[in-house]
mmCIF file of C-alpha atoms in Angstrom:
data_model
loop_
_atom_site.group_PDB
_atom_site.id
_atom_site.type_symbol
_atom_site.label_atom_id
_atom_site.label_comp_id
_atom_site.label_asym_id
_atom_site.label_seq_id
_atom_site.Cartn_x
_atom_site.Cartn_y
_atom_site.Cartn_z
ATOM 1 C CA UNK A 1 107.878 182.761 83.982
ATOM 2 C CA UNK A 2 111.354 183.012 82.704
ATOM 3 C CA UNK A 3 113.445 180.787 84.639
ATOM 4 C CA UNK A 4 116.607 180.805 82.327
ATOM 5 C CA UNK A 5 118.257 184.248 81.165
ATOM 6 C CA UNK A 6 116.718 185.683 78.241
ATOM 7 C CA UNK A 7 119.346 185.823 76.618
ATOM 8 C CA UNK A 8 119.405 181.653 76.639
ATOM 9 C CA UNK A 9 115.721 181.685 75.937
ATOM 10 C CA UNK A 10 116.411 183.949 72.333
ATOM 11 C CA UNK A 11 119.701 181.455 71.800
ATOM 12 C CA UNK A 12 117.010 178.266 71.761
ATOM 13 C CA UNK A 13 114.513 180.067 69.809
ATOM 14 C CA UNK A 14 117.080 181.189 67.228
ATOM 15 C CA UNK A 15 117.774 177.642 67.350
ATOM 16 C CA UNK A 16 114.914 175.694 66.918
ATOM 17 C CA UNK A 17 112.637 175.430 64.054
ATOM 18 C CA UNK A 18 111.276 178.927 62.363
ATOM 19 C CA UNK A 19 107.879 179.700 63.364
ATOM 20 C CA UNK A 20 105.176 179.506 60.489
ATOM 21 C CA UNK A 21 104.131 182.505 59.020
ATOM 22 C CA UNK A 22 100.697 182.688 59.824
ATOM 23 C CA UNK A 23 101.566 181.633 63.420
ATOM 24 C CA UNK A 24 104.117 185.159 63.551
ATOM 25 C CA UNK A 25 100.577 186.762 62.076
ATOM 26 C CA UNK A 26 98.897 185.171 64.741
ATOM 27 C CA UNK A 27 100.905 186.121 67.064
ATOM 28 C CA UNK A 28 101.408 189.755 66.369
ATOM 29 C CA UNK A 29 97.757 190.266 66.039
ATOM 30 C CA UNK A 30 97.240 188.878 69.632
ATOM 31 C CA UNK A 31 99.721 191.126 71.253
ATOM 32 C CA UNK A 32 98.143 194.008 68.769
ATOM 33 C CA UNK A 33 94.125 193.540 70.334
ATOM 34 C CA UNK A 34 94.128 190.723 72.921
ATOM 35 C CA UNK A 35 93.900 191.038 76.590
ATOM 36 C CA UNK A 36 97.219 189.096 78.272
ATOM 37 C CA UNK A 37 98.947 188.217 75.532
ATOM 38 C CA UNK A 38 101.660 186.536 77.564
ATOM 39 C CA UNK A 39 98.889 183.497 77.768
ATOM 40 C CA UNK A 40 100.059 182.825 74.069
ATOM 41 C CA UNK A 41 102.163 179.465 73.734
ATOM 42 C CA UNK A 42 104.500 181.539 71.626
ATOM 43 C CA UNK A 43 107.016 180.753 68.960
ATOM 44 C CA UNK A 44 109.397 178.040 70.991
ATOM 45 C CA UNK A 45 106.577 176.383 72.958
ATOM 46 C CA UNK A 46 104.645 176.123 69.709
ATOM 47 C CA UNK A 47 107.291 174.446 67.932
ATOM 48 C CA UNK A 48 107.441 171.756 71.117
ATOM 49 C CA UNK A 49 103.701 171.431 70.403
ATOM 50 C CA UNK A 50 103.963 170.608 67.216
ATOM 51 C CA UNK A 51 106.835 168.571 67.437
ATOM 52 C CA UNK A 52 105.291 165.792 69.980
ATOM 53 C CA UNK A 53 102.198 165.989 67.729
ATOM 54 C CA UNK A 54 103.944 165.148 64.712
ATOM 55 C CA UNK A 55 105.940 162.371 66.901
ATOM 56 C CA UNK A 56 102.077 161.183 68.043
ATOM 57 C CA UNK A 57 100.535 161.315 64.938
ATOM 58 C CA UNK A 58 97.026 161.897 66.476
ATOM 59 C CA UNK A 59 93.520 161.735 64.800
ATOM 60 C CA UNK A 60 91.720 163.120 67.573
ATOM 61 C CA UNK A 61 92.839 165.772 69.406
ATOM 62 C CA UNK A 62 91.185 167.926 72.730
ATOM 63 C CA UNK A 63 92.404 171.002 73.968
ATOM 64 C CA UNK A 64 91.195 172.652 76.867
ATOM 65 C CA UNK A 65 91.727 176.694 76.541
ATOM 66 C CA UNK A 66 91.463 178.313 73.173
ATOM 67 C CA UNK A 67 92.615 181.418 73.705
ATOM 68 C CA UNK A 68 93.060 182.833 70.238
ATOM 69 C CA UNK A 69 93.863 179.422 68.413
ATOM 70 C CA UNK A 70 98.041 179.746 68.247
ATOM 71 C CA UNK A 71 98.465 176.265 70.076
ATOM 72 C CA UNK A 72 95.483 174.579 68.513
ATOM 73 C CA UNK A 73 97.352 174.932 64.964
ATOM 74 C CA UNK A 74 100.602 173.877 66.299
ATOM 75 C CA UNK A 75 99.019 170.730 67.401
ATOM 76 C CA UNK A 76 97.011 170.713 64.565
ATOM 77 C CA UNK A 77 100.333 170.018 62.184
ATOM 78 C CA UNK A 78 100.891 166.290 63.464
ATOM 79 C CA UNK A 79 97.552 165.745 62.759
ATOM 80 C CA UNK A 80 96.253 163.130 60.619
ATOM 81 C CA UNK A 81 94.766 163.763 57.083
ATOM 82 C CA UNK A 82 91.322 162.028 58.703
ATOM 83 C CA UNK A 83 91.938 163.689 61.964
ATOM 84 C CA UNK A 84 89.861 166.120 64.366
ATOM 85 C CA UNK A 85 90.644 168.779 66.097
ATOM 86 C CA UNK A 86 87.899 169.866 69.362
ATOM 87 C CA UNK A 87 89.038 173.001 71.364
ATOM 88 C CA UNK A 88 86.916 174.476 74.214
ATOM 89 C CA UNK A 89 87.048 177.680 75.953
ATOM 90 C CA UNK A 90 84.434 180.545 77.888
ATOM 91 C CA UNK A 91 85.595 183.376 76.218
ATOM 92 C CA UNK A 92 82.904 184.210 73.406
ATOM 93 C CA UNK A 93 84.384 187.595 72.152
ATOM 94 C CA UNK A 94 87.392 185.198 70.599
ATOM 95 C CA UNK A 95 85.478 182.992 68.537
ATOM 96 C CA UNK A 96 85.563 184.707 65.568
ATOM 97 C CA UNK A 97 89.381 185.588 66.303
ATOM 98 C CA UNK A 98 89.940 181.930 66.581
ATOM 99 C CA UNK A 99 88.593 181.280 63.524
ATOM 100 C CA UNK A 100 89.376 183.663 61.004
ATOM 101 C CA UNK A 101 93.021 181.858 61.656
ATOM 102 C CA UNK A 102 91.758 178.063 61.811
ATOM 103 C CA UNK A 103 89.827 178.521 58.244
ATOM 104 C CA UNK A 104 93.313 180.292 57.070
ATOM 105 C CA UNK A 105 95.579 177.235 58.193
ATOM 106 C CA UNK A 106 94.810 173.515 56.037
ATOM 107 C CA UNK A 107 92.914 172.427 59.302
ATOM 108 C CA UNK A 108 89.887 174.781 59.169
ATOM 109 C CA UNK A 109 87.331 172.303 58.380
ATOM 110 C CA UNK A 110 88.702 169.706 61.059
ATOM 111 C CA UNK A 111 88.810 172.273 63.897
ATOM 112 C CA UNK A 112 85.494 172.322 66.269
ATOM 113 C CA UNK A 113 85.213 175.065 68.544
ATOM 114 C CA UNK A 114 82.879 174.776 71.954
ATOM 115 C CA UNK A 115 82.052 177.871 73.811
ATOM 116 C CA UNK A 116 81.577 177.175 77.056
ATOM 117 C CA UNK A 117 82.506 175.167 80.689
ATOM 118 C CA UNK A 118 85.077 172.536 80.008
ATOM 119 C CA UNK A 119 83.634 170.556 82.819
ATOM 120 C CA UNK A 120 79.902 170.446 80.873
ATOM 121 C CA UNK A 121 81.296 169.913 77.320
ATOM 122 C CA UNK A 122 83.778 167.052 77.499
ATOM 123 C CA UNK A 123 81.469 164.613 79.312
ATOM 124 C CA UNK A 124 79.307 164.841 76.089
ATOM 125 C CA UNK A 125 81.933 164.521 74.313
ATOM 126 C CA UNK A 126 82.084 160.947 72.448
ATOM 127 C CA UNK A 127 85.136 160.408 71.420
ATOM 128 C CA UNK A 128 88.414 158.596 72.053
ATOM 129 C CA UNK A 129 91.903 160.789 72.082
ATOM 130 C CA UNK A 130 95.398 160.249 70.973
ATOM 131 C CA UNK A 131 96.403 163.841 72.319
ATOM 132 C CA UNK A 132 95.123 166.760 75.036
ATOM 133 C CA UNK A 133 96.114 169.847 75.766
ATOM 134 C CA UNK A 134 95.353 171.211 79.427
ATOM 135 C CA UNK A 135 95.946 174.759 78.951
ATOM 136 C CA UNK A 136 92.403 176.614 81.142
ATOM 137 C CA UNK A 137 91.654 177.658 84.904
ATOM 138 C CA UNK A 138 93.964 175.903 86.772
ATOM 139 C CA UNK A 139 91.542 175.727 89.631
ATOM 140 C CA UNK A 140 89.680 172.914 87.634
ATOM 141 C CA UNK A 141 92.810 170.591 86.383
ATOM 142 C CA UNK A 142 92.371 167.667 88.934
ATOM 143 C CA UNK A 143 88.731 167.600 87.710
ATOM 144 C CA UNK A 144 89.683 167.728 83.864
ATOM 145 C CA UNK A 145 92.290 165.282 84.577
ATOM 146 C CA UNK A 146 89.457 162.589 85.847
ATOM 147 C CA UNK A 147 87.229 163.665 82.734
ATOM 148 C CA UNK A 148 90.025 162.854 80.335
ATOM 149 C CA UNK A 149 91.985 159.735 81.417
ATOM 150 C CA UNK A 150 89.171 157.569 80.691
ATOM 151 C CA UNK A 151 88.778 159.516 77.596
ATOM 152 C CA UNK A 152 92.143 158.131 76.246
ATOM 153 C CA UNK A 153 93.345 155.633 73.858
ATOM 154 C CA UNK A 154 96.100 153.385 75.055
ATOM 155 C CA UNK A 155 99.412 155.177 74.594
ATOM 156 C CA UNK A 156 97.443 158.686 74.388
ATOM 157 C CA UNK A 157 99.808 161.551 75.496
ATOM 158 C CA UNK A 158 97.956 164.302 77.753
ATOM 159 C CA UNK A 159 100.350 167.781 77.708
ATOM 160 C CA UNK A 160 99.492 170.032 80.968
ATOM 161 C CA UNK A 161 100.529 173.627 80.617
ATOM 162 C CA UNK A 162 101.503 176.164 83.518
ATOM 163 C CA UNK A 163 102.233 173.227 86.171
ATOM 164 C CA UNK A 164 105.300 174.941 87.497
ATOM 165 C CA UNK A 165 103.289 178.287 88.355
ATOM 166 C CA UNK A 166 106.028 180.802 87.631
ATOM 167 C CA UNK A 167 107.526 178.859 90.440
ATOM 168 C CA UNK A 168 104.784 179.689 92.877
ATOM 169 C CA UNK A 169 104.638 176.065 93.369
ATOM 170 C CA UNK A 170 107.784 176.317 95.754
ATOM 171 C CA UNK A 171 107.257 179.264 97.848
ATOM 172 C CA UNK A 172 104.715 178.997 100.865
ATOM 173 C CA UNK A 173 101.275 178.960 99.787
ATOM 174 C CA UNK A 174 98.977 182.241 100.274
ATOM 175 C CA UNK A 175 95.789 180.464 102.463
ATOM 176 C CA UNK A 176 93.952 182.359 99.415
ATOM 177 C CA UNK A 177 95.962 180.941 96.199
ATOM 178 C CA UNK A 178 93.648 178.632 95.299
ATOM 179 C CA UNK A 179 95.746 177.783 91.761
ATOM 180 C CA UNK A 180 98.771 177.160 93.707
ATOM 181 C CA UNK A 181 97.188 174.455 96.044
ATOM 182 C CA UNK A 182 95.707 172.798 93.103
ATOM 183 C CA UNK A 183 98.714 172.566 90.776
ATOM 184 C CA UNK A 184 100.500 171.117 93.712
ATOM 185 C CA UNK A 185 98.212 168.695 94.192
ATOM 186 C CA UNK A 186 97.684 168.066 90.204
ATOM 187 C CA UNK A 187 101.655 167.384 90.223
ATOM 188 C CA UNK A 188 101.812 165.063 92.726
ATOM 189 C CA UNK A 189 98.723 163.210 91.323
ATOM 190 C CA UNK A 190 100.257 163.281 87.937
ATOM 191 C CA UNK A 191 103.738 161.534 89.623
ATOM 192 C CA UNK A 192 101.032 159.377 91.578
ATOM 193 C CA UNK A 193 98.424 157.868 89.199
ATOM 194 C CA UNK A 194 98.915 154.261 87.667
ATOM 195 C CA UNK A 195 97.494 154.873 84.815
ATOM 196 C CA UNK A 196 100.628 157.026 83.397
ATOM 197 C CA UNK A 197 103.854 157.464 83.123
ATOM 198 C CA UNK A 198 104.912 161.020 83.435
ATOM 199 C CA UNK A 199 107.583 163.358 83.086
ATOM 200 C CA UNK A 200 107.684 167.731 83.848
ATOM 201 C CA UNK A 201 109.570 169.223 81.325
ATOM 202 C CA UNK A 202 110.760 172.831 82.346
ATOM 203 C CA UNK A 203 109.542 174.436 79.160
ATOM 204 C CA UNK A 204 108.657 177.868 79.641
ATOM 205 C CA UNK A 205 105.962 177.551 82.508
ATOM 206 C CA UNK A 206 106.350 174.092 82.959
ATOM 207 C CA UNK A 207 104.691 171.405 80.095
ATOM 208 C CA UNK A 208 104.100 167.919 81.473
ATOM 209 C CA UNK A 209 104.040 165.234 79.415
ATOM 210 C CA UNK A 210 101.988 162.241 80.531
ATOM 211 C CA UNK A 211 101.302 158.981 78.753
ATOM 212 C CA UNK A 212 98.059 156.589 78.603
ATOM 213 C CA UNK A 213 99.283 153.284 79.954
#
């Protein structure tokens, strides 16, 4: 995942904004009892998150993979005062993880978690967003993509995590890599579709940044 020196990647972080205190909590306590921890956004990528949302200014907000709530908050600080966050993810043993830190943030009352299958929740789902965050299995992005486009207010910006694979997506593909085939095809539809304009940012494991024409 680290495709610039580490060196450079603790020069940027000592150079962009501080990361909030009960994000650092967050953040230790993940590494502390969480399986993976590396699937945390972290302290620069979280500070990009919350920059575009404060740049957005969203009231409604989806994200797509929970894990234990660090990127919902960042997104959560360019929310508006009337606004709504709705996060979704399968993993019920990090519920209450999740939120024990959402009702400790300003936002706890405006965050709505759903336990279960992306794919089942956001049909039902009726609401119009300003902002997503793609962030689950990657095996599934092409069909969140198609949930959420029509989803989206005019100018909407949808953020899609992981696209450059820890640069799997230029080697030759394993006939068994299902997440590789998929992210190469979710890149190229991204580049593709009419109904956005899109750019790949290479921000830690690659954040695209697509708006709602």
């Amino acid at each position: 995942m680290h495709f610039i020196s580490q060196e450079l990647e603790d020069y940027i972080e000592q150079h962009s904004e501080n990361e909030p205190e009960l994000l650092a909590k967050l953040n230790k306590e993940t590494y502390q009892k969480i399986l993976l921890p590396r699937m945390l956004s972290g302290h620069f990528q979280g500070r990009v998150l919350s920059m575009l949302s404060k740049l957005i200014r969203p009231v409604n907000i989806l994200e797509i993979g929970t894990y234990t709530g660090y990127a919902a908050l960042c997104l959560c600080e360019g929310m508006q005062e009337n606004g709504q966050l709705h996060t979704i993810d399968i993993k019920e043993e990090l519920i209450d993880f999740q939120r024990k830190y959402f009702d400790m943030s300003p936002w706890g009352e405006q965050i709505f978690q759903h336990l279960g299958e992306a794919v089942n929740i956001i049909p039902d789902l009726d609401l119009k967003f300003d902002l997503v965050f793609i962030d689950a299995d990657k095996e599934n992005y092409l069909n969140y993509w198609e949930m959420i486009v029509p989803k989206m207010n005019k100018g909407g910006i949808i953020l899609s995590d992981n696209v450059l694979w820890s640069g799997k997506i230029l080697e030759p593909v394993h006939p068994n890599d299902v997440s590789t085939k998929v992210l190469l095809e979710y890149n190229q539809l991204l580049k593709n579709d009419p109904r956005v304009e899109t750019v790949l940012l290479p921000i830690r494991d690659g954040l695209t940044v697509s708006r709602v024409l």
